[in-house]
Short mmCIF file of C-alpha atoms in Angstrom, two decimals:
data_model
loop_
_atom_site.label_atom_id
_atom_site.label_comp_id
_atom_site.label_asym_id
_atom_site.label_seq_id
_atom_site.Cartn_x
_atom_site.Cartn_y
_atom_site.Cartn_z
CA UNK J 13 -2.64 -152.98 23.33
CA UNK J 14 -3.69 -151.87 27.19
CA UNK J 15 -5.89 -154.64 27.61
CA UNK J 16 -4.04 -157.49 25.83
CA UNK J 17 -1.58 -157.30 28.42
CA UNK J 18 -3.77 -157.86 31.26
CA UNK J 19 -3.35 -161.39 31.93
CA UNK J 20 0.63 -160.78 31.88
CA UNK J 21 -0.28 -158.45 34.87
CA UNK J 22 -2.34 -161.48 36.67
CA UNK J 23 0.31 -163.76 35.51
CA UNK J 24 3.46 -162.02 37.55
CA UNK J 25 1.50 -161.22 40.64
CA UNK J 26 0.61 -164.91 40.78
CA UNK J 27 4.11 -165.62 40.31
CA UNK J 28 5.86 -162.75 41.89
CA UNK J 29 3.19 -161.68 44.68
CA UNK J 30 5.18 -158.76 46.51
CA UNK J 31 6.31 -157.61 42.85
CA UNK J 32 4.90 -154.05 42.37
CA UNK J 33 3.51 -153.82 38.57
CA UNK J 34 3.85 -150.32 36.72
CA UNK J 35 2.49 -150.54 33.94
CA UNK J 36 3.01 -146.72 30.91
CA UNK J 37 -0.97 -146.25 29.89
CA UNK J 38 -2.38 -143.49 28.55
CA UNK J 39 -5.02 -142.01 30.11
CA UNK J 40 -8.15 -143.56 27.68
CA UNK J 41 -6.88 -146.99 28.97
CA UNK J 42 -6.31 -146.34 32.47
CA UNK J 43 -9.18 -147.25 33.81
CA UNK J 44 -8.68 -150.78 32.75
CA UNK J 45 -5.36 -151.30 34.80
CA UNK J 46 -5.86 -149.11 37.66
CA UNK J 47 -6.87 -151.63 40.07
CA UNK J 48 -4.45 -153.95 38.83
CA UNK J 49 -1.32 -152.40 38.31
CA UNK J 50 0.51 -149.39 39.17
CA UNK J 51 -0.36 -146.63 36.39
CA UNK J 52 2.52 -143.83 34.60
CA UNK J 53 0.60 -141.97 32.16
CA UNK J 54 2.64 -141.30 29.27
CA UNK J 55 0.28 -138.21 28.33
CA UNK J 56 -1.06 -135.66 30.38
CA UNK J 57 -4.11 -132.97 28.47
CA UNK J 58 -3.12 -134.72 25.17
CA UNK J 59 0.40 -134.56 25.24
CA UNK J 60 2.99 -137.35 25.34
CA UNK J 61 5.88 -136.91 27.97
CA UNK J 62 8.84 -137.43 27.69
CA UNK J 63 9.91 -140.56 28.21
CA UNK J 64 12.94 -139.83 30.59
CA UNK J 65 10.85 -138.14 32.84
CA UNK J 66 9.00 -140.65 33.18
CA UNK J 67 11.49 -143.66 34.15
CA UNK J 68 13.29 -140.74 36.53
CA UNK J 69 9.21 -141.59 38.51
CA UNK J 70 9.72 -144.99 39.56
CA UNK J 71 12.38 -147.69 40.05
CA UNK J 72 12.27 -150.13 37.33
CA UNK J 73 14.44 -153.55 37.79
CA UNK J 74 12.33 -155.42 34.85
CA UNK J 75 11.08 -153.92 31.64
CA UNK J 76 9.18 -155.63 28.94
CA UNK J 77 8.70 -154.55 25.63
CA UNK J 78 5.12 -155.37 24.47
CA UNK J 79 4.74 -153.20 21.23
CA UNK J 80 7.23 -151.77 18.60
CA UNK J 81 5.92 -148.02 19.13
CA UNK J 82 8.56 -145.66 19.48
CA UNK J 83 10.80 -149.01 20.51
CA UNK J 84 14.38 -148.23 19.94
CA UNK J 85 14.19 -144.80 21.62
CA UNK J 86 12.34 -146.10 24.84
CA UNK J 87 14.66 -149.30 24.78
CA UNK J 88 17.76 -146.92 24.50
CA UNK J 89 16.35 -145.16 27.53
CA UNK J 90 16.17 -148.25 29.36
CA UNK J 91 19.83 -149.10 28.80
CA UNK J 92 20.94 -145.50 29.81
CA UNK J 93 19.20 -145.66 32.88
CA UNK J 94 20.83 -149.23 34.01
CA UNK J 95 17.66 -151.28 34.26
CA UNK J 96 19.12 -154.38 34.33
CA UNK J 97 16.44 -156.91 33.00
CA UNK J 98 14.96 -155.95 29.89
CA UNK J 99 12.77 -158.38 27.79
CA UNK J 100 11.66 -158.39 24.32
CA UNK J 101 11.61 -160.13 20.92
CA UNK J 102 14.83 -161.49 19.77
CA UNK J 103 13.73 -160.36 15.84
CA UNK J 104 13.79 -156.80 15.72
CA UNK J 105 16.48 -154.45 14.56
CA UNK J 106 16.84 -153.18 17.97
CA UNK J 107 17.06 -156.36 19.92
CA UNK J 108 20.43 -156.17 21.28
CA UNK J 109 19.41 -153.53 23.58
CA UNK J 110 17.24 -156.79 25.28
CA UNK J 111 19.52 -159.14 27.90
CA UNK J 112 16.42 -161.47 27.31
CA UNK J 113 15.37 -162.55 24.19
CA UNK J 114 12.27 -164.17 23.50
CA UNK J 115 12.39 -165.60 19.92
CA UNK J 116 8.67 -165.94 18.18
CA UNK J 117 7.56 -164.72 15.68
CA UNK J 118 4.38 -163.11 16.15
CA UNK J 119 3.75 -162.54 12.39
CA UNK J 120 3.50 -165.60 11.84
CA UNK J 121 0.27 -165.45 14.02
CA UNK J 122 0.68 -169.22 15.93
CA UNK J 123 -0.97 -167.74 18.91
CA UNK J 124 -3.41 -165.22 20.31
CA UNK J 125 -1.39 -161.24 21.26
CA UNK J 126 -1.98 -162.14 24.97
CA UNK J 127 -0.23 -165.60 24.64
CA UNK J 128 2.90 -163.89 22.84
CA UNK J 129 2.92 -161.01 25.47
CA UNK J 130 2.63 -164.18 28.25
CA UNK J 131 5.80 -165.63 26.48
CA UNK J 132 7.62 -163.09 27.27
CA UNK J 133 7.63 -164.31 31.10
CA UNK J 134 9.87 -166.70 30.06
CA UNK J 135 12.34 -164.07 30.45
CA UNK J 136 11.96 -164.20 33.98
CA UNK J 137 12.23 -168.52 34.24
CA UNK J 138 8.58 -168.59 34.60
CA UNK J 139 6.56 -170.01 31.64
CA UNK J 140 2.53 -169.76 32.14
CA UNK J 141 0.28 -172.63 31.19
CA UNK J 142 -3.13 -170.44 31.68
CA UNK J 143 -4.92 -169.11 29.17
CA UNK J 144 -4.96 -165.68 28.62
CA UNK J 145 -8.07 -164.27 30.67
CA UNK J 146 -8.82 -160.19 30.72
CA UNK J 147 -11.30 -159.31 33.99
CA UNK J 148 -12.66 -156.04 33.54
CA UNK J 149 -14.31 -154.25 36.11
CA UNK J 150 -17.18 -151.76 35.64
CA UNK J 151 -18.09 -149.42 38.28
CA UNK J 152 -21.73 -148.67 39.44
CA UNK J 153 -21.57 -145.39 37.67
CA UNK J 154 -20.03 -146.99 34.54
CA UNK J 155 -23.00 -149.80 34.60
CA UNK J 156 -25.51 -147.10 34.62
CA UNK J 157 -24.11 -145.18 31.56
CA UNK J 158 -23.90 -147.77 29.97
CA UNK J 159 -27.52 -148.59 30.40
CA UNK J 160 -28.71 -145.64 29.48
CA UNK J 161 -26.58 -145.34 26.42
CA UNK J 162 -27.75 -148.96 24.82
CA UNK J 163 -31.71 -148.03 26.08
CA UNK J 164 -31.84 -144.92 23.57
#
């Protein structure tokens, strides 16, 4: 999921350039959003944390609800803790815990998953008319392993 919402990440800075992005990653993914966003690692040596801890890290004024893992309890933790813009699809059990409701239905697969997690900017009043994009950087080191991994 990490890496389909990368262009949301581009997307607000563009928008919102003094906004600072956090973004709840695990540690495999990371690496993809570290020199993009602000990172919260929801696991640390294997183990998930628990999520109140983590929102008691940083101040969080906008939260958006890309996936439906472990939803209602880290939406219910959002409400508890006041933040008081929370995004998310209107069609789910749980969506009265959102203030902003974006109604798609992504089952109904119209779009690419980038282009529905882009929608949900329209929570904010902004609506993006680029194309979801994903820039990955490799490092050096990362080039090299990689070079030596497809040459065997």
């Amino acid at each position: 999921m990490c890496i389909l919402t990368l262009p949301t990440i581009e997307a607000l800075k563009l928008k919102f350039p003094n906004a600072r992005v956090t973004m709840l990653v695990s540690s495999y993914t990371s690496t993809l959003v570290e020199d993009r966003a602000d990172i919260l690692l929801y696991s640390r040596d294997g183990k998930p944390r628990p999520f109140i801890e983590m929102l008691k890290e940083i101040k969080i004024r906008i939260s958006m609800q890309y996936d439906s893992v472990s939803a209602f309890t880290h939406i219910f933790a959002r409400v508890a803790f006041g933040i008081p813009v929370r995004i998310g699809t209107g069609y789910r059990w749980y969506s009265f815990l959102f203030n902003k409701k974006i109604y798609e239905h992504r089952k109904t697969a119209e779009k690419h998953e980038a282009e529905y997690n882009l929608s949900l900017l329209k929570g904010l009043g902004h609506t993006v008319s680029l194309k979801p994009e994903a820039k990955i950087s490799i490092s050096q080191q990362e080039k090299k392993q990689l070079l030596m991994f497809v040459s065997r």
